[in-house]
Coordinates of C-alpha atoms and ligand atoms in Angstrom, one line a residue:
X1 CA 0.0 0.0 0.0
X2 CA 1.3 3.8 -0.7
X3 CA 2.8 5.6 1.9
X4 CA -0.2 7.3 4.5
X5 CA 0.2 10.8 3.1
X6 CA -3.3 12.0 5.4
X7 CA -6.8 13.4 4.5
X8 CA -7.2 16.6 4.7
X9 CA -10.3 18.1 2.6
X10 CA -10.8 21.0 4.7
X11 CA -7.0 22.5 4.7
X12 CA -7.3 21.5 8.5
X13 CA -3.1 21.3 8.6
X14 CA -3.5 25.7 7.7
X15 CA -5.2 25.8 11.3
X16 CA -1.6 23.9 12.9
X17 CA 0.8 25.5 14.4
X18 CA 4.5 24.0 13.7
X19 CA 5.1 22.3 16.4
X20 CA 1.6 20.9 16.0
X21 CA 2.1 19.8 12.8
X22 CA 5.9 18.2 13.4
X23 CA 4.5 16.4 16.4
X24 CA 1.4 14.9 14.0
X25 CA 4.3 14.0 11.3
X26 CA 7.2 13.1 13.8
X27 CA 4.0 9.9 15.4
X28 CA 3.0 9.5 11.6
X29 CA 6.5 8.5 10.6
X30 CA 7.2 6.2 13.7
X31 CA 3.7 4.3 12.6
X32 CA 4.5 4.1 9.6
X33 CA 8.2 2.8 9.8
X34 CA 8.1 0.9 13.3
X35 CA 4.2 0.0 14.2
X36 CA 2.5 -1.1 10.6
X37 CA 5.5 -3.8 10.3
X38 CA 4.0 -5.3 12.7
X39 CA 0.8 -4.9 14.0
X40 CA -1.4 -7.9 11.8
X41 CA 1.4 -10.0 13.2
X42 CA 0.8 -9.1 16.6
X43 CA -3.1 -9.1 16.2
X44 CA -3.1 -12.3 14.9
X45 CA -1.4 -14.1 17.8
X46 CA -3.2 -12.0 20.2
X47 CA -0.3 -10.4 21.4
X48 CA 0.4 -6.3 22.4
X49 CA 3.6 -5.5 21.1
X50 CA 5.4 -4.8 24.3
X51 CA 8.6 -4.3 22.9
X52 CA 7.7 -0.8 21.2
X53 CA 6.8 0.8 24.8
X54 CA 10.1 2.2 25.2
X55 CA 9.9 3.8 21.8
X56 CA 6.4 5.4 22.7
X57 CA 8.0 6.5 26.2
X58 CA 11.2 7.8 23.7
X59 CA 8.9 9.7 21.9
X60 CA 6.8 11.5 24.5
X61 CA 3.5 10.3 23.9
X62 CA 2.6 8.8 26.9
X63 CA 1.1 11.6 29.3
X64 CA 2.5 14.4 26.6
X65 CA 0.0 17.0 27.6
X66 CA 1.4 16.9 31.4
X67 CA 3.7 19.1 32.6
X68 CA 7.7 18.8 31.7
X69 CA 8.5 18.9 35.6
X70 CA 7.2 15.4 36.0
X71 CA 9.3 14.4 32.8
X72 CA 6.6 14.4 30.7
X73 CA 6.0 16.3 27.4
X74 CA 4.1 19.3 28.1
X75 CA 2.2 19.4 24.8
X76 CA -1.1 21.6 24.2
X77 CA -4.3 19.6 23.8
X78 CA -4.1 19.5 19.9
X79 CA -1.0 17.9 19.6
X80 CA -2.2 15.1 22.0
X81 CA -5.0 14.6 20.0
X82 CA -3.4 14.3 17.0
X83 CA -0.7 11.8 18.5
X84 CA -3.9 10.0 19.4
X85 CA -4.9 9.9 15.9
X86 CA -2.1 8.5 14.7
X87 CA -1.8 5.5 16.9
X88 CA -5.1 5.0 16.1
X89 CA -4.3 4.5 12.4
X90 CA -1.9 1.6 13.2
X91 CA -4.3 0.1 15.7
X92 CA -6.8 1.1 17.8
X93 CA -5.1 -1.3 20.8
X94 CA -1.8 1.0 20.8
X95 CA -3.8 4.1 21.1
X96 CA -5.8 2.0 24.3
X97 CA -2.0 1.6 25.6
X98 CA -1.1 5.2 25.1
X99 CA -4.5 6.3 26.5
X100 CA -5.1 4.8 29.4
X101 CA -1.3 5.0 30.4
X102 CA -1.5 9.0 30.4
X103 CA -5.4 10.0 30.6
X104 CA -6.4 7.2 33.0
X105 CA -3.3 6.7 35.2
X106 CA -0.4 9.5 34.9
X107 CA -3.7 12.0 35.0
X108 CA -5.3 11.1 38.3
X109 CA -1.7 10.5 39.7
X110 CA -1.1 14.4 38.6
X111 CA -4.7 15.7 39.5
X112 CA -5.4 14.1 42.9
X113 CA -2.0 12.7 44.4
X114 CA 0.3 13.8 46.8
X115 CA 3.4 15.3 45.6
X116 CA 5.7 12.3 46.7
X117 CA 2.7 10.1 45.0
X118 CA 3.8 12.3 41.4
X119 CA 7.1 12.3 41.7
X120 CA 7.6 8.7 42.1
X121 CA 5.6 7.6 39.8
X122 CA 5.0 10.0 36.8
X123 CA 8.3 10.0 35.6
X124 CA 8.7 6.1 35.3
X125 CA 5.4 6.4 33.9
X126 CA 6.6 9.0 31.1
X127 CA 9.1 6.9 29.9
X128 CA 7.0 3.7 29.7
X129 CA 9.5 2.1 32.6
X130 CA 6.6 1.3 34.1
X131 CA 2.7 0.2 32.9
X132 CA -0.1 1.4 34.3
X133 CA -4.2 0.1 34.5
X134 CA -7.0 1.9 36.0
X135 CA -9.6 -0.1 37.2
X136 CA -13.1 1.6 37.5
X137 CA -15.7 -1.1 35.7
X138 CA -16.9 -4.5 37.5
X139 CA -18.5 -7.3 36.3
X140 CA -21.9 -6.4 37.3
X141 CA -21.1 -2.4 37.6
X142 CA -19.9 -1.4 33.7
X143 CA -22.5 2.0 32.4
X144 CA -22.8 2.9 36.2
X145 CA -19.7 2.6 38.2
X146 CA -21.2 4.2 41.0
X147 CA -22.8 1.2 42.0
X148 CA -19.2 -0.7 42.4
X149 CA -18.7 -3.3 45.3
X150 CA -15.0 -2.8 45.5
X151 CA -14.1 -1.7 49.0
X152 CA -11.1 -0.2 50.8
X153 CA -11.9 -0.1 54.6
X154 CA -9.3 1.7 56.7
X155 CA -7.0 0.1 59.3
X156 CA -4.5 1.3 61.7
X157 CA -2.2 0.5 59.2
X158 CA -3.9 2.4 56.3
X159 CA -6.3 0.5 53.8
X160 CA -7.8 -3.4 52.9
X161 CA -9.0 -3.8 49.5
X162 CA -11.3 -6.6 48.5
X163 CA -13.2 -6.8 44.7
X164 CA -12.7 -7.5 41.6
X165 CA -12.5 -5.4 38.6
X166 CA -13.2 -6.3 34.8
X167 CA -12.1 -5.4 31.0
X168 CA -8.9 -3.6 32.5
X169 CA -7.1 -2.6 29.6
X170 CA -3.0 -3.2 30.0
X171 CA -4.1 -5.6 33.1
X172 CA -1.9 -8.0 33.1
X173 CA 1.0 -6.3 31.9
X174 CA 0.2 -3.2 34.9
X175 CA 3.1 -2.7 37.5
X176 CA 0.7 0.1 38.7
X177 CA -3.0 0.1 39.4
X178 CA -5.3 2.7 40.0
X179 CA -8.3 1.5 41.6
X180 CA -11.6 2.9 42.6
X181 CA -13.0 1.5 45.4
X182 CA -16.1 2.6 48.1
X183 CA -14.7 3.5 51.5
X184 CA -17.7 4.7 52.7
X185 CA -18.0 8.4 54.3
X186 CA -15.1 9.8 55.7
X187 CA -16.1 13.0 57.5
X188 CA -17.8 14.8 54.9
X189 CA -16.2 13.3 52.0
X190 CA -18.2 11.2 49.7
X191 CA -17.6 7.4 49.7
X192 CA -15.4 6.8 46.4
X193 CA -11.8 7.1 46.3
X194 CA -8.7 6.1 44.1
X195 CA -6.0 4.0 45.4
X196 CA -2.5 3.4 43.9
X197 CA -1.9 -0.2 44.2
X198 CA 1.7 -1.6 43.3
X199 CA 0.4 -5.2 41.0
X200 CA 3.0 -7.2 43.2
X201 CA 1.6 -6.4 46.2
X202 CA 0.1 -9.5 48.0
X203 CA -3.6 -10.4 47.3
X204 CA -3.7 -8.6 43.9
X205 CA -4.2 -10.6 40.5
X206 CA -4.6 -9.8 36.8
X207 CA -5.9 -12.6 34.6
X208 CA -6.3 -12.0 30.5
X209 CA -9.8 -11.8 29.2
X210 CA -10.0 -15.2 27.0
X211 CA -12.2 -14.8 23.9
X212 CA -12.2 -11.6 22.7
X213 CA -12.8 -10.9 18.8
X214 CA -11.6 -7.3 18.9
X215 CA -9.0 -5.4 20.2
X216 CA -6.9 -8.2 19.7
X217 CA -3.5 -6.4 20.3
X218 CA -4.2 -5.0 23.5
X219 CA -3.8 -6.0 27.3
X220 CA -7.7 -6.8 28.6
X221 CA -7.4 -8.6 32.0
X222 CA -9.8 -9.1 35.4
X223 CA -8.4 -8.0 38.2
X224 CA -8.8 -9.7 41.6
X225 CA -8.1 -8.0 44.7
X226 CA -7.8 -10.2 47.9
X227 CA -7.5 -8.7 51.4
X228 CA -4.6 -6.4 49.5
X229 CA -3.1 -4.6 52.2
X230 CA -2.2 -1.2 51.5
X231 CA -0.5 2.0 53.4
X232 CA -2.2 5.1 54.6
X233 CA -0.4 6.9 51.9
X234 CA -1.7 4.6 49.1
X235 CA -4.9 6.1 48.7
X236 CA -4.7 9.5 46.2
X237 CA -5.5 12.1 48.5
X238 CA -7.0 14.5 46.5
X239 CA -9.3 12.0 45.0
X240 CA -12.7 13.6 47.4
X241 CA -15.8 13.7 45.2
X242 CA -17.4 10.5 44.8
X243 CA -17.8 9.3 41.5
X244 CA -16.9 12.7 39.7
X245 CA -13.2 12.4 39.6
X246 CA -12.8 8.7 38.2
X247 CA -15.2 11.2 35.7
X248 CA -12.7 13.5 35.3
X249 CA -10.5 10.6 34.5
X250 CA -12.9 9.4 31.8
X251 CA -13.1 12.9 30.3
X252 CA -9.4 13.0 29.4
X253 CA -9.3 9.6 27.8
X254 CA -13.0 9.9 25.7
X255 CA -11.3 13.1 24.4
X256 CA -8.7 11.4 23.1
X257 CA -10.9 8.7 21.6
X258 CA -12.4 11.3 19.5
X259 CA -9.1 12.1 18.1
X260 CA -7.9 8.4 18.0
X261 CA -11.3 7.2 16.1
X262 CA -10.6 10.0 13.3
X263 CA -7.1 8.1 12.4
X264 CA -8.5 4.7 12.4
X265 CA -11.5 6.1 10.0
X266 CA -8.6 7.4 8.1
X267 CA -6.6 4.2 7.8
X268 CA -9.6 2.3 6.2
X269 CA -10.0 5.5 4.1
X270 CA -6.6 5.5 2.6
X271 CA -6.8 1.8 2.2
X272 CA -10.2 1.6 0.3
X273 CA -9.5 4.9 -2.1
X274 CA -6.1 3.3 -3.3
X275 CA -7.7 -0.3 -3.9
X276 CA -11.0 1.5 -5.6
X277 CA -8.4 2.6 -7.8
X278 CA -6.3 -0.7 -8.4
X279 CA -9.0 -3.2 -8.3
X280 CA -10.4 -3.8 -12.2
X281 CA -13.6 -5.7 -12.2
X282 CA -16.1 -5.3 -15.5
X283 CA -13.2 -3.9 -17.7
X284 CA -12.6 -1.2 -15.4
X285 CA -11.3 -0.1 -11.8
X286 CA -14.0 -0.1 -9.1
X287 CA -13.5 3.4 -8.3
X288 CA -15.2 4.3 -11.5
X289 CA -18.6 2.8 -10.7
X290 CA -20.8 5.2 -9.2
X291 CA -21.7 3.5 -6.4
X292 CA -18.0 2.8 -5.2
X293 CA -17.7 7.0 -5.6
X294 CA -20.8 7.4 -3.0
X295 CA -19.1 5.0 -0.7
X296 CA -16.2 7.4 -0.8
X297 CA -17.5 10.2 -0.6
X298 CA -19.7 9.1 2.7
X299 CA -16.4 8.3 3.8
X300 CA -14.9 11.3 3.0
X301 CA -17.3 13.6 4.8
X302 CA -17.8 11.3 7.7
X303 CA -13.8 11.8 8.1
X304 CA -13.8 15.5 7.2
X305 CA -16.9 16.0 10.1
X306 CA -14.9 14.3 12.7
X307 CA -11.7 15.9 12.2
X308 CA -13.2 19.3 12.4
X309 CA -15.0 18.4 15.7
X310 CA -11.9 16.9 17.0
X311 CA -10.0 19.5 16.1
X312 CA -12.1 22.5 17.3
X313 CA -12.8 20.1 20.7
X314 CA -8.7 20.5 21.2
X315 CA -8.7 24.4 20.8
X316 CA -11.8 24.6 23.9
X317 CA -9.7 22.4 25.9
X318 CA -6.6 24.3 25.3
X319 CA -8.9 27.5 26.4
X320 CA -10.2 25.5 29.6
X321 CA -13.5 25.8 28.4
X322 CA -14.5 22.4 27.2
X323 CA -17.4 20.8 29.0
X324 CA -17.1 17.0 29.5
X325 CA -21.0 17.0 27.7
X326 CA -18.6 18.3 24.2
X327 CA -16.2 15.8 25.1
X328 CA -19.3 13.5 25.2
X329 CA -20.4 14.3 21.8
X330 CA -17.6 14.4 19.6
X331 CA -16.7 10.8 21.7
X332 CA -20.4 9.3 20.5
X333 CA -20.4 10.8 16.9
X334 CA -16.7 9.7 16.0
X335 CA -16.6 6.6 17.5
X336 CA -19.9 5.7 15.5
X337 CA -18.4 7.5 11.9
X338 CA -15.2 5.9 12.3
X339 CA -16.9 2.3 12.9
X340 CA -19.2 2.9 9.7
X341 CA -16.3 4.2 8.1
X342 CA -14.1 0.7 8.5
X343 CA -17.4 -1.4 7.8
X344 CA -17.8 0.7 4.6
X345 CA -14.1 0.3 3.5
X346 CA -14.0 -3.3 3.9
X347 CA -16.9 -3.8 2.2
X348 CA -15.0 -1.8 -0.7
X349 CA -12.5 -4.7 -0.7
X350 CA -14.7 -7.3 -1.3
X351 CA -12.9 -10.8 0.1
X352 CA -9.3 -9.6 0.4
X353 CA -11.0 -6.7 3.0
X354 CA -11.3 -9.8 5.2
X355 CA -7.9 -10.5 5.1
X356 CA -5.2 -9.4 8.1
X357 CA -3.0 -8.3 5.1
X358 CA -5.2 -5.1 4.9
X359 CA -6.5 -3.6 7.2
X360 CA -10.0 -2.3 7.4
X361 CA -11.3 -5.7 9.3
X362 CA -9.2 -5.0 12.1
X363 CA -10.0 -1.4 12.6
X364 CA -13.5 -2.4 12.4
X365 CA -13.5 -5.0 14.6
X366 CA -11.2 -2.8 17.4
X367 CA -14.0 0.0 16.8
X368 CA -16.7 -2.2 18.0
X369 CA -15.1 -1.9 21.6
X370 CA -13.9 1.9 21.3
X371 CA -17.7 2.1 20.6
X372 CA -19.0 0.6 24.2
X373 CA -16.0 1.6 26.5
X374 CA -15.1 4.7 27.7
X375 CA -19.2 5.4 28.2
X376 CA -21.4 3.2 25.3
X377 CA -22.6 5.1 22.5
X378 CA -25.9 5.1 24.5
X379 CA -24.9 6.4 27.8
X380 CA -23.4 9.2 25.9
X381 CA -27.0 10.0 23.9
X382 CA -27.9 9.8 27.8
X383 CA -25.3 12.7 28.9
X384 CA -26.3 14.9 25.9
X385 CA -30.6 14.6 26.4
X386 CA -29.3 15.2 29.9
X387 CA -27.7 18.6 29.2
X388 CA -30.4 19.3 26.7
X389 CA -33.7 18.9 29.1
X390 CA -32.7 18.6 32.0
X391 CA -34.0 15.6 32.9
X392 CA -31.5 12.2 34.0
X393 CA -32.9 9.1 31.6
X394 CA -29.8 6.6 33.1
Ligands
TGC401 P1 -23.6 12.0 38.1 O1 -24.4 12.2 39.3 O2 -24.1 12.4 36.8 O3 -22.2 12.7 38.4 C1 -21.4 12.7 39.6 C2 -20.6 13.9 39.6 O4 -19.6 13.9 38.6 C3 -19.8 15.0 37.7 N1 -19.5 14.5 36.3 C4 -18.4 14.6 35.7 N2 -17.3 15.3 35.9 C5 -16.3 15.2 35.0 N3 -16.4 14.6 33.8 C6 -17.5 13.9 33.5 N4 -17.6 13.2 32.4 C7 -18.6 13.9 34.5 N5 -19.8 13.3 34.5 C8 -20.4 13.7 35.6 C9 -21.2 15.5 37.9 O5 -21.3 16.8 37.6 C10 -21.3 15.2 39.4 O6 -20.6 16.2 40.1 P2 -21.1 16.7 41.6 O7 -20.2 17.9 41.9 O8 -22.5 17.1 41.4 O9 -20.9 15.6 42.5 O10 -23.1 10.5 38.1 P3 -23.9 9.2 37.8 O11 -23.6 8.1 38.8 O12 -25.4 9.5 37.5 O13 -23.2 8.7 36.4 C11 -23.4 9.3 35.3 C12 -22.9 8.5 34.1 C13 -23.8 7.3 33.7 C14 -22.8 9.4 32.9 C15 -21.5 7.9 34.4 O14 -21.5 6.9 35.4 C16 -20.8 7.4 33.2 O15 -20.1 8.1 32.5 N6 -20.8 6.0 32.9 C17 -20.1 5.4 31.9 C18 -19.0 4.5 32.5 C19 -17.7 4.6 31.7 O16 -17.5 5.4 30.8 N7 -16.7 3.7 32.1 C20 -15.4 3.8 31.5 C21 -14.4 2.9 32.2 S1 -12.8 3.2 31.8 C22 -12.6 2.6 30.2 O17 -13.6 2.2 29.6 C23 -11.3 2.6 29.6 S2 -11.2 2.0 28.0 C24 -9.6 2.0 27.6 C25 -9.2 3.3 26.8 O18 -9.6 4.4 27.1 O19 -8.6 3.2 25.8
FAD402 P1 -23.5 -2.5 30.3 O1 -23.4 -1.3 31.1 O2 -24.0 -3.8 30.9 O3 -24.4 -2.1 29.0 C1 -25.0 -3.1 28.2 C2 -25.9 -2.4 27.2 O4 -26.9 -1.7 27.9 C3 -25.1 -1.4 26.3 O5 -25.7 -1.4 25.0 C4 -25.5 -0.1 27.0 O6 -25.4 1.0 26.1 C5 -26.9 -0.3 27.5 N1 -27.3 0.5 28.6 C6 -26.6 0.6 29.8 N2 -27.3 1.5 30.6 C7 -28.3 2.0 29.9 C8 -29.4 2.9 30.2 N3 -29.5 3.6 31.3 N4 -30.3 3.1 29.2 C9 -30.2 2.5 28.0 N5 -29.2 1.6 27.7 C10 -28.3 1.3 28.7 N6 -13.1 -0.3 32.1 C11 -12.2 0.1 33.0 O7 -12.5 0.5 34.1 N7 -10.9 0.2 32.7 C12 -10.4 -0.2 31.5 O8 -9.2 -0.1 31.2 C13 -11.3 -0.7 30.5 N8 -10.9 -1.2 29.3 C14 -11.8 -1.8 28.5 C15 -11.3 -2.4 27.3 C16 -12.2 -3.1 26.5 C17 -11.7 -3.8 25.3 C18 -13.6 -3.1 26.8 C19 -14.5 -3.8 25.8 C20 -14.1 -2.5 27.9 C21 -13.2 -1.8 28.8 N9 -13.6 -1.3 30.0 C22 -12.7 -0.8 30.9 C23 -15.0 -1.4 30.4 C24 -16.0 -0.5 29.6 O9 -15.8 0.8 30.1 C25 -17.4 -1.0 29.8 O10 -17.5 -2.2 29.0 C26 -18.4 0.0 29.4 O11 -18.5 1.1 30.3 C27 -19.9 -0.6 29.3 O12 -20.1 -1.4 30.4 P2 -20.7 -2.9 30.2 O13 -19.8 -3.6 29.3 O14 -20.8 -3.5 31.6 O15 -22.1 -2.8 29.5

């Protein structure tokens, strides 16, 4: 296949600053050369490629819109986006990696823990050193996490956590956990509260979620939490309101989704115009027949929608003034034009688009899961007739 040169209809890259653009190109590149090698290879066996982590933590991307003084990249909101959107294009599964590492467990590490808490950990974290989960869902607690069973009860000592949680993206490969768990109220603080949790401490386990026919090359694993004994200074201290700062958590990664679902659209883009062209059935390429042209121009504007959305999402968050109900939106409407976008391009290919070599089937398949985590498409048209009436419908 050529070389990904990008989509760009609307002249998006004028709206770039330099550094924007050189950090879009610099992750581009890096895909292209190091991740696309690869990636069917790994999918196939089931396997995420840990061997390119120090080469993401080389490159800055994990946590690279935190600050420099924690070694991280202290990038604007854009850029992060669009390194998003480029991992996405190789695989939905390294953007997971990159997501959860920085939005789900380098940003509640910087936004509610202690200072010691940041400094040991965000670092190690930067550089990929160490791996990171978050554990917020349960098995019968996924749409509404404020119903979990997982507890910490204090001791003397500090803290006893007992539960289990499910789907935990880089589980198994974690050294660091960030769990949620109920400690009931404290004073006047409300009753749900993040914990750092070291995986090799005793009582904690990660097994791999068997049988998945998505995401194929990414870490899912349950995590088991037995009497894990933890101490006093475990527990992220700033981490005070209840169920609306794993939110906050949530709002960093689904922002990146909306990014990371745009490159993935892209890939299956790039993939079906060049075969459209190639492919010669009825004495003439596909990409001739009218209804092949409609396909790609759906596409097209799909794509087109979603980067503008994504990117003017980025400049409101640069400004502080993005609302997690807009991060809600642009989360639902990409995720569902990036999943018809992959369905529509492997169509396009007829029987090779259902082979590993391309690579529309595997975007489409990943999208089905970047569709129903991070909030399902449904809780999402939930959060916006929320903010549109008034009235809760959960
Ligand atoms: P609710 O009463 O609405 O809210 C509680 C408090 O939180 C505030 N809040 C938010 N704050 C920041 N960001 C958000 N997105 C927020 N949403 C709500 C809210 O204002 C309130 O504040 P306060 O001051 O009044 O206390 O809470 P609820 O229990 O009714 O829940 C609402 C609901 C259903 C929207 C929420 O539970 C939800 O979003 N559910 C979806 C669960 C979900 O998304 N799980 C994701 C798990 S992690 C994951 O999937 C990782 S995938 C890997 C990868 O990212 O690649
Ligand atoms: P349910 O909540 O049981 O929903 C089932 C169906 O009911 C869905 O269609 C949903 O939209 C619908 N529904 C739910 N509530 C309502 C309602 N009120 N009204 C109408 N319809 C409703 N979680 C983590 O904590 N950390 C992770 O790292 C993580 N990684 C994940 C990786 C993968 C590959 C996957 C698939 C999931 C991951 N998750 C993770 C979990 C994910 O966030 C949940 O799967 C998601 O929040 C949905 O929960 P559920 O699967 O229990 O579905």
């Amino acid at each position: 296949m050529a070389r990904f040169e990008g989509i760009d209809f609307y002249d998006i890259d004028a709206l770039l600053s330099e550094e924007e653009r050189m950090v879009r190109d610099t992750i581009r590149s890096w895909v292209e050369d190091r991740l696309m090698p690869i990636i069917g290879d790994a999918y196939i066996n089931r396997r995420f490629p840990e061997e390119i982590i120090p080469e993401l933590g080389e490159l800055g991307v994990l946590g690279a819109n935190l600050p420099e003084e924690y070694g991280c990249a202290g990038l604007n909101n854009v850029a992060y986006g669009l390194i998003m959107q480029e991992l996405e294009r190789g695989d939905s599964g390294i953007r997971s990696f990159a997501s959860v590492q920085g939005a789900l467990v380098m940003y509640p590490i910087f936004a509610f823990g202690s200072e010691e808490q940041k400094r040991e950990w965000l670092p190690k974290l930067a550089t990929g050193e160490k791996i990171g989960c978050f554990g917020l869902t349960e098995p019968d607690y996924g749409s509404n996490p404020g119903g979990m069973i997982t507890t910490a009860r204090k001791t003397d000592a500090g803290w006893v956590l007992n539960g289990a949680k499910m789907w935990i993206t880089n589980g198994s490969m974690a050294d660091v956990a960030i769990v949620w768990a109920q400690t009931g109220e404290i004073g006047d603080v409300k009753g749900i509260r993040g914990f750092v949790v070291p995986t090799d401490t005793p009582g904690f386990s990660a097994r791999d979620q068997k049988g998945k026919l998505s995401l194929l090359a990414s870490d899912t694993s349950e995590l088991v939490l037995e009497d894990v004994e933890l101490p006093e200074d475990a527990m992220l201290p700033g981490s005070t309101g209840g169920l609306k700062h794993p939110l906050m958590c949530l709002t960093q990664a689904r922002y990146g989704i909306a990014w990371g679902v745009v490159g993935a659209a892209m890939a299956c883009f790039h993939e079906a115009l060049s075969y459209a062209k190639e492919r010669v059935m009825f004495g003439g390429p596909i990409g001739g027949k009218q209804i092949q042209q409609v396909r790609l121009a759906d596409m097209l504007t799909g794509i087109t929608q979603g980067q503008l959305l994504a990117y003017r999402l980025g400049r409101l968050k640069d400004e502080g003034k993005v609302t997690p109900q807009q991060v809600s939106l642009a989360k639902r409407a990409n995720c569902d034009m990036a999943a018809n976008v992959a369905r529509e391009a492997r169509r396009l290919l007829g029987a090779n688009g259902i082979l590993v070599e391309y690579h529309s089937m595997r975007h489409m398949a990943n999208l089905e899961s970047v569709y129903t985590y991070e909030g399902t498409h449904d809780i999402h048209s939930l959060i916006l007739g929320q903010a549109l009436t008034g009235i809760s419908a959960f």
